[in-house]
Amino acid sequence: MKIKRAQHYGMCFGVRDAIDLAREHSKGQPLTILGDLVHNEKVMEDFRRSGVTVERDTSRVKSTKVMITAHGASRKRIEEVRSLGLEVVEATCPLVRYAHRTVEKLVSRGFYPVIIGKKGHVEVLGLTEDLAECTVIENPGEIEQIPPHPKLGVAAQTTQPISRVRGMVEMIRQRFPSSEVYFMDTVCRPTKERQKAIEDLAVECDVVLAVGGRDSNNTRQLAEKSRALGARAYHIQGPEDIDAAWFSGEETVGITAGTSTPDELIDAVEARMEQIASGFAKRVMSEVAAV
Ligand code: SF4
């Protein structure tokens, strides 16, 4: 069995910085994080153990300081929180801020905003809540929901697969041939690097393990992409999810991870795979010795 890691994987700088900021602001004082700082249950559990609370509903906040996650929030939402007398710490990723500025620019230039992303996702809510009007579409079937407009400005949630986004932009152009359809690429670089790396890994490997929280959208996408490229892929949360029965010992196994997966977890998955691989190697040796 061969084990390979993707060239780009795991925690991005945006999530890493947000975690550092949460640690800094929770030293010796209560902090409430508004929503999941990362879509990773293990990281969030560590925060809860150190006294940090997580709330979605601001009426339940007990601390005076609250943190907006790397996913960002709308100005409206931040003002609502401040109006409750709470101090706001913003851990918004600079690449999410770029997406906000991009959408604002499109609107100020007279474009009707179309966001390609997951409806109801915290980042998409942050991108759209300040807008007077917009349409969020998740898949090509929803292009029909875009109202006719002479100028359509398209942007995307930062973690959407770029090839899919570009494909949908083309479909929008075909659906509205007389409109000016302007696309601003807001998919972030760490996401693009991971998507490119998974394409390379999936074609080289028989099996891909995508490590990340159950709710991590980008980990799910890494597993889906691997399957689309012909690998058998599993979305796992950690080494304990790996079943040795998935392998015959002959495979090349690739390991990748979502943008909120801590390095220690990826190391632990690799260590578990090394253990499984050495079990297969020992079995082969003893079979050879018995012949
Ligand atoms: S996935 Fe991209 S946009 Fe989101 S926090 Fe990471 S770097 Fe920032």
CSV table of C-alpha atoms and ligand atoms in Angstrom, one decimal:
chain,number,residue,atom,x,y,z
A,1,MET,CA,0.0,0.0,0.0
A,2,LYS,CA,1.2,3.5,-0.9
A,3,ILE,CA,0.1,6.6,1.0
A,4,LYS,CA,0.2,10.0,-0.5
A,5,ARG,CA,-0.7,13.4,0.8
A,6,ALA,CA,-2.3,16.0,-1.5
A,7,GLN,CA,0.0,18.9,-2.4
A,8,HIS,CA,-2.3,21.5,-0.8
A,9,TYR,CA,-4.6,20.4,2.0
A,10,GLY,CA,-5.8,21.3,5.4
A,11,MET,CA,-6.3,24.5,7.3
A,12,CYS,CA,-6.2,27.7,5.3
A,13,PHE,CA,-4.7,30.9,6.7
A,14,GLY,CA,-8.1,32.5,7.1
A,15,VAL,CA,-9.3,29.8,9.5
A,16,ARG,CA,-5.9,29.6,11.3
A,17,ASP,CA,-5.9,33.4,11.9
A,18,ALA,CA,-9.5,33.2,13.2
A,19,ILE,CA,-8.5,30.5,15.7
A,20,ASP,CA,-5.5,32.5,16.9
A,21,LEU,CA,-7.7,35.6,17.3
A,22,ALA,CA,-10.3,33.6,19.3
A,23,ARG,CA,-7.5,32.2,21.6
A,24,GLU,CA,-6.1,35.8,22.1
A,25,HIS,CA,-9.5,37.3,23.0
A,26,SER,CA,-10.6,34.4,25.3
A,27,LYS,CA,-7.5,34.6,27.5
A,28,GLY,CA,-8.9,35.2,31.0
A,29,GLN,CA,-12.2,36.6,29.8
A,30,PRO,CA,-15.4,35.2,28.5
A,31,LEU,CA,-15.9,35.1,24.7
A,32,THR,CA,-18.9,34.0,22.7
A,33,ILE,CA,-18.4,33.0,19.1
A,34,LEU,CA,-21.4,33.6,16.9
A,35,GLY,CA,-21.7,30.3,15.0
A,36,ASP,CA,-19.0,27.7,14.3
A,37,LEU,CA,-15.6,29.3,14.0
A,38,VAL,CA,-14.6,26.3,11.9
A,39,HIS,CA,-16.7,23.4,10.6
A,40,ASN,CA,-14.7,21.1,12.7
A,41,GLU,CA,-16.2,19.5,15.8
A,42,LYS,CA,-12.8,18.6,17.3
A,43,VAL,CA,-11.5,22.2,17.2
A,44,MET,CA,-14.8,23.6,18.5
A,45,GLU,CA,-14.8,21.1,21.4
A,46,ASP,CA,-11.4,22.3,22.5
A,47,PHE,CA,-12.7,25.9,22.6
A,48,ARG,CA,-15.8,24.8,24.6
A,49,ARG,CA,-13.5,23.1,27.1
A,50,SER,CA,-11.5,26.3,27.5
A,51,GLY,CA,-14.7,28.2,28.4
A,52,VAL,CA,-15.5,29.7,25.0
A,53,THR,CA,-19.2,29.5,24.2
A,54,VAL,CA,-20.8,29.2,20.8
A,55,GLU,CA,-24.2,30.8,20.1
A,56,ARG,CA,-26.2,31.5,17.0
A,57,ASP,CA,-28.9,33.5,18.9
A,58,THR,CA,-27.6,36.8,20.3
A,59,SER,CA,-30.3,36.9,22.9
A,60,ARG,CA,-28.5,33.9,24.6
A,61,VAL,CA,-25.1,35.6,24.7
A,62,LYS,CA,-23.8,36.0,28.3
A,63,SER,CA,-20.3,37.5,27.6
A,64,THR,CA,-19.8,41.2,26.7
A,65,LYS,CA,-17.4,40.2,23.8
A,66,VAL,CA,-18.5,38.3,20.8
A,67,MET,CA,-16.6,37.1,17.7
A,68,ILE,CA,-17.7,37.1,14.1
A,69,THR,CA,-16.2,34.0,12.4
A,70,ALA,CA,-13.9,33.9,9.3
A,71,HIS,CA,-17.0,33.5,7.2
A,72,GLY,CA,-17.9,37.2,7.9
A,73,ALA,CA,-21.2,38.8,8.5
A,74,SER,CA,-23.3,41.6,6.9
A,75,ARG,CA,-23.0,45.2,8.2
A,76,LYS,CA,-26.7,44.9,9.3
A,77,ARG,CA,-25.9,41.9,11.4
A,78,ILE,CA,-22.8,43.5,13.0
A,79,GLU,CA,-24.8,46.6,13.8
A,80,GLU,CA,-27.6,44.5,15.4
A,81,VAL,CA,-25.0,42.9,17.6
A,82,ARG,CA,-23.4,46.2,18.6
A,83,SER,CA,-26.8,47.7,19.4
A,84,LEU,CA,-27.1,45.0,22.1
A,85,GLY,CA,-24.1,46.7,23.8
A,86,LEU,CA,-21.8,43.8,22.9
A,87,GLU,CA,-18.2,44.3,21.8
A,88,VAL,CA,-17.6,42.8,18.4
A,89,VAL,CA,-14.3,41.1,17.4
A,90,GLU,CA,-14.2,40.4,13.7
A,91,ALA,CA,-12.3,37.4,12.5
A,92,THR,CA,-13.5,37.8,8.9
A,93,CYS,CA,-11.1,36.4,6.4
A,94,PRO,CA,-9.6,39.0,4.2
A,95,LEU,CA,-10.7,37.0,1.1
A,96,VAL,CA,-14.3,37.0,2.4
A,97,ARG,CA,-13.9,40.8,2.8
A,98,TYR,CA,-12.7,40.9,-0.8
A,99,ALA,CA,-15.9,39.1,-1.9
A,100,HIS,CA,-18.0,41.6,0.1
A,101,ARG,CA,-16.3,44.5,-1.6
A,102,THR,CA,-16.6,42.9,-5.0
A,103,VAL,CA,-20.4,42.4,-4.7
A,104,GLU,CA,-20.8,46.0,-3.5
A,105,LYS,CA,-18.8,47.2,-6.5
A,106,LEU,CA,-21.0,45.2,-8.9
A,107,VAL,CA,-24.1,46.7,-7.3
A,108,SER,CA,-22.7,50.3,-7.3
A,109,ARG,CA,-22.1,49.9,-11.1
A,110,GLY,CA,-25.7,49.0,-11.8
A,111,PHE,CA,-25.4,45.2,-11.9
A,112,TYR,CA,-28.1,42.9,-10.5
A,113,PRO,CA,-26.1,40.6,-8.1
A,114,VAL,CA,-26.2,36.9,-8.6
A,115,ILE,CA,-24.3,34.8,-6.0
A,116,ILE,CA,-23.3,31.2,-6.8
A,117,GLY,CA,-23.2,29.5,-3.4
A,118,LYS,CA,-25.1,27.5,-0.8
A,119,LYS,CA,-28.3,29.1,0.3
A,120,GLY,CA,-28.5,29.8,4.0
A,121,HIS,CA,-24.7,29.3,4.5
A,122,VAL,CA,-23.3,31.8,6.9
A,123,GLU,CA,-20.9,33.3,4.4
A,124,VAL,CA,-23.6,33.7,1.8
A,125,LEU,CA,-25.9,35.4,4.3
A,126,GLY,CA,-23.1,37.8,5.1
A,127,LEU,CA,-22.6,38.5,1.4
A,128,THR,CA,-26.3,39.1,0.7
A,129,GLU,CA,-28.0,40.5,3.8
A,130,ASP,CA,-27.1,44.1,3.1
A,131,LEU,CA,-28.3,44.0,-0.5
A,132,ALA,CA,-31.6,45.4,-1.6
A,133,GLU,CA,-32.0,42.6,-4.1
A,134,CYS,CA,-30.1,39.5,-5.2
A,135,THR,CA,-30.5,35.9,-6.3
A,136,VAL,CA,-28.5,33.0,-4.8
A,137,ILE,CA,-28.2,29.9,-6.9
A,138,GLU,CA,-26.7,26.6,-5.9
A,139,ASN,CA,-26.9,24.6,-9.2
A,140,PRO,CA,-27.6,25.1,-12.9
A,141,GLY,CA,-31.3,24.2,-12.4
A,142,GLU,CA,-31.8,27.4,-10.4
A,143,ILE,CA,-30.6,29.7,-13.2
A,144,GLU,CA,-34.2,30.0,-14.1
A,145,GLN,CA,-34.8,31.9,-10.8
A,146,ILE,CA,-32.6,34.8,-12.0
A,147,PRO,CA,-34.9,37.7,-13.1
A,148,PRO,CA,-34.2,39.2,-16.5
A,149,HIS,CA,-31.9,42.3,-16.1
A,150,PRO,CA,-29.7,44.1,-18.7
A,151,LYS,CA,-26.7,43.8,-16.4
A,152,LEU,CA,-26.1,40.7,-14.3
A,153,GLY,CA,-23.1,40.7,-11.9
A,154,VAL,CA,-22.0,37.2,-10.8
A,155,ALA,CA,-19.8,36.4,-7.8
A,156,ALA,CA,-19.4,33.2,-5.8
A,157,GLN,CA,-19.1,31.9,-2.2
A,158,THR,CA,-15.3,31.7,-1.6
A,159,THR,CA,-15.3,27.9,-1.3
A,160,GLN,CA,-17.3,26.9,-4.4
A,161,PRO,CA,-15.5,24.7,-7.0
A,162,ILE,CA,-14.1,27.2,-9.6
A,163,SER,CA,-14.7,25.0,-12.6
A,164,ARG,CA,-18.4,24.5,-11.6
A,165,VAL,CA,-18.7,28.3,-11.1
A,166,ARG,CA,-17.2,29.1,-14.5
A,167,GLY,CA,-19.6,26.5,-16.1
A,168,MET,CA,-22.6,28.1,-14.4
A,169,VAL,CA,-21.5,31.6,-15.6
A,170,GLU,CA,-21.4,30.3,-19.1
A,171,MET,CA,-24.9,28.9,-18.7
A,172,ILE,CA,-26.1,32.3,-17.4
A,173,ARG,CA,-24.7,33.9,-20.5
A,174,GLN,CA,-26.5,31.5,-22.7
A,175,ARG,CA,-29.8,31.9,-20.8
A,176,PHE,CA,-29.5,35.8,-21.0
A,177,PRO,CA,-27.9,36.4,-24.4
A,178,SER,CA,-29.0,40.1,-24.5
A,179,SER,CA,-27.7,40.9,-21.0
A,180,GLU,CA,-24.3,42.0,-20.0
A,181,VAL,CA,-23.1,39.2,-17.7
A,182,TYR,CA,-20.0,40.2,-15.8
A,183,PHE,CA,-18.2,37.6,-13.6
A,184,MET,CA,-16.0,38.6,-10.7
A,185,ASP,CA,-14.0,35.6,-9.4
A,186,THR,CA,-14.3,35.5,-5.6
A,187,VAL,CA,-13.4,31.9,-5.1
A,188,CYS,CA,-10.4,32.1,-2.8
A,189,ARG,CA,-6.9,30.9,-3.7
A,190,PRO,CA,-6.6,28.3,-0.9
A,191,THR,CA,-9.8,26.7,-2.2
A,192,LYS,CA,-8.5,26.7,-5.8
A,193,GLU,CA,-5.2,25.2,-4.7
A,194,ARG,CA,-6.9,22.4,-2.9
A,195,GLN,CA,-9.2,21.7,-5.8
A,196,LYS,CA,-6.3,21.5,-8.2
A,197,ALA,CA,-4.3,19.3,-5.8
A,198,ILE,CA,-7.3,16.9,-5.4
A,199,GLU,CA,-7.5,16.5,-9.2
A,200,ASP,CA,-3.9,15.4,-9.3
A,201,LEU,CA,-4.3,13.2,-6.2
A,202,ALA,CA,-7.5,11.5,-7.3
A,203,VAL,CA,-6.1,10.4,-10.7
A,204,GLU,CA,-3.1,8.9,-9.0
A,205,CYS,CA,-4.9,7.1,-6.2
A,206,ASP,CA,-7.4,4.3,-5.9
A,207,VAL,CA,-8.8,5.5,-2.6
A,208,VAL,CA,-9.0,9.1,-1.2
A,209,LEU,CA,-9.6,10.0,2.4
A,210,ALA,CA,-11.0,13.5,2.8
A,211,VAL,CA,-10.5,14.6,6.4
A,212,GLY,CA,-12.9,17.2,7.8
A,213,GLY,CA,-15.9,18.0,10.0
A,214,ARG,CA,-19.2,16.4,9.1
A,215,ASP,CA,-20.6,19.9,8.1
A,216,SER,CA,-17.5,21.0,6.2
A,217,ASN,CA,-18.8,21.9,2.7
A,218,ASN,CA,-15.3,22.0,1.2
A,219,THR,CA,-14.3,18.6,2.6
A,220,ARG,CA,-17.5,17.1,1.1
A,221,GLN,CA,-16.6,18.7,-2.2
A,222,LEU,CA,-13.1,17.2,-2.1
A,223,ALA,CA,-14.6,13.7,-1.6
A,224,GLU,CA,-17.2,14.3,-4.4
A,225,LYS,CA,-14.5,15.5,-6.8
A,226,SER,CA,-12.3,12.4,-6.1
A,227,ARG,CA,-15.3,10.2,-6.8
A,228,ALA,CA,-16.0,12.0,-10.0
A,229,LEU,CA,-12.4,11.4,-11.1
A,230,GLY,CA,-12.8,7.6,-10.4
A,231,ALA,CA,-11.3,7.2,-6.9
A,232,ARG,CA,-13.2,5.5,-4.1
A,233,ALA,CA,-13.5,8.4,-1.6
A,234,TYR,CA,-14.4,8.6,2.1
A,235,HIS,CA,-15.3,11.8,4.0
A,236,ILE,CA,-13.9,11.0,7.5
A,237,GLN,CA,-13.7,13.2,10.6
A,238,GLY,CA,-10.6,11.5,12.0
A,239,PRO,CA,-8.5,8.3,12.3
A,240,GLU,CA,-11.3,6.5,14.3
A,241,ASP,CA,-13.6,6.6,11.2
A,242,ILE,CA,-11.1,4.6,9.1
A,243,ASP,CA,-12.2,0.9,8.6
A,244,ALA,CA,-9.2,-1.3,7.6
A,245,ALA,CA,-11.7,-3.4,5.7
A,246,TRP,CA,-11.9,-0.6,3.1
A,247,PHE,CA,-8.5,-1.7,1.8
A,248,SER,CA,-7.0,-4.8,0.2
A,249,GLY,CA,-3.4,-3.7,0.7
A,250,GLU,CA,-2.8,-3.1,-3.0
A,251,GLU,CA,-4.0,0.4,-3.2
A,252,THR,CA,-2.5,3.8,-3.4
A,253,VAL,CA,-4.3,5.8,-0.8
A,254,GLY,CA,-4.4,9.6,-1.0
A,255,ILE,CA,-5.1,11.9,2.0
A,256,THR,CA,-6.5,15.4,1.7
A,257,ALA,CA,-8.3,17.7,4.1
A,258,GLY,CA,-10.8,20.6,4.2
A,259,THR,CA,-9.8,24.2,4.9
A,260,SER,CA,-10.8,23.9,8.6
A,261,THR,CA,-9.0,20.6,9.4
A,262,PRO,CA,-6.1,20.9,12.0
A,263,ASP,CA,-2.7,19.5,11.0
A,264,GLU,CA,-2.7,17.2,14.0
A,265,LEU,CA,-5.8,15.4,12.7
A,266,ILE,CA,-4.3,14.9,9.3
A,267,ASP,CA,-1.1,13.6,10.9
A,268,ALA,CA,-3.2,11.2,13.0
A,269,VAL,CA,-5.0,9.9,9.9
A,270,GLU,CA,-1.6,9.4,8.2
A,271,ALA,CA,-0.3,7.5,11.2
A,272,ARG,CA,-3.4,5.2,11.2
A,273,MET,CA,-2.9,4.5,7.5
A,274,GLU,CA,0.8,3.7,8.1
A,275,GLN,CA,-0.3,1.3,10.8
A,276,ILE,CA,-2.8,-0.4,8.4
A,277,ALA,CA,-0.2,-0.5,5.6
A,278,SER,CA,2.4,-2.1,7.9
A,279,GLY,CA,-0.3,-4.7,8.9
A,280,PHE,CA,-0.7,-5.6,5.3
A,281,ALA,CA,3.1,-5.8,4.7
A,282,LYS,CA,3.5,-8.1,7.7
A,283,ARG,CA,0.8,-10.4,6.4
A,284,VAL,CA,2.4,-10.6,3.0
A,285,MET,CA,5.8,-11.4,4.6
A,286,SER,CA,4.3,-14.2,6.7
A,287,GLU,CA,2.5,-15.6,3.7
A,288,VAL,CA,5.8,-15.6,1.7
A,289,ALA,CA,7.6,-17.3,4.7
A,290,ALA,CA,4.9,-20.0,4.9
A,291,VAL,CA,5.3,-20.9,1.1
B,1,SF4,S1,-11.6,29.1,2.8
B,1,SF4,FE1,-10.7,30.9,1.8
B,1,SF4,S2,-12.1,32.5,2.2
B,1,SF4,FE2,-12.5,30.9,3.7
B,1,SF4,S3,-11.3,31.4,5.5
B,1,SF4,FE3,-10.1,30.0,4.2
B,1,SF4,S4,-8.9,31.4,2.9
B,1,SF4,FE4,-10.5,32.6,3.8
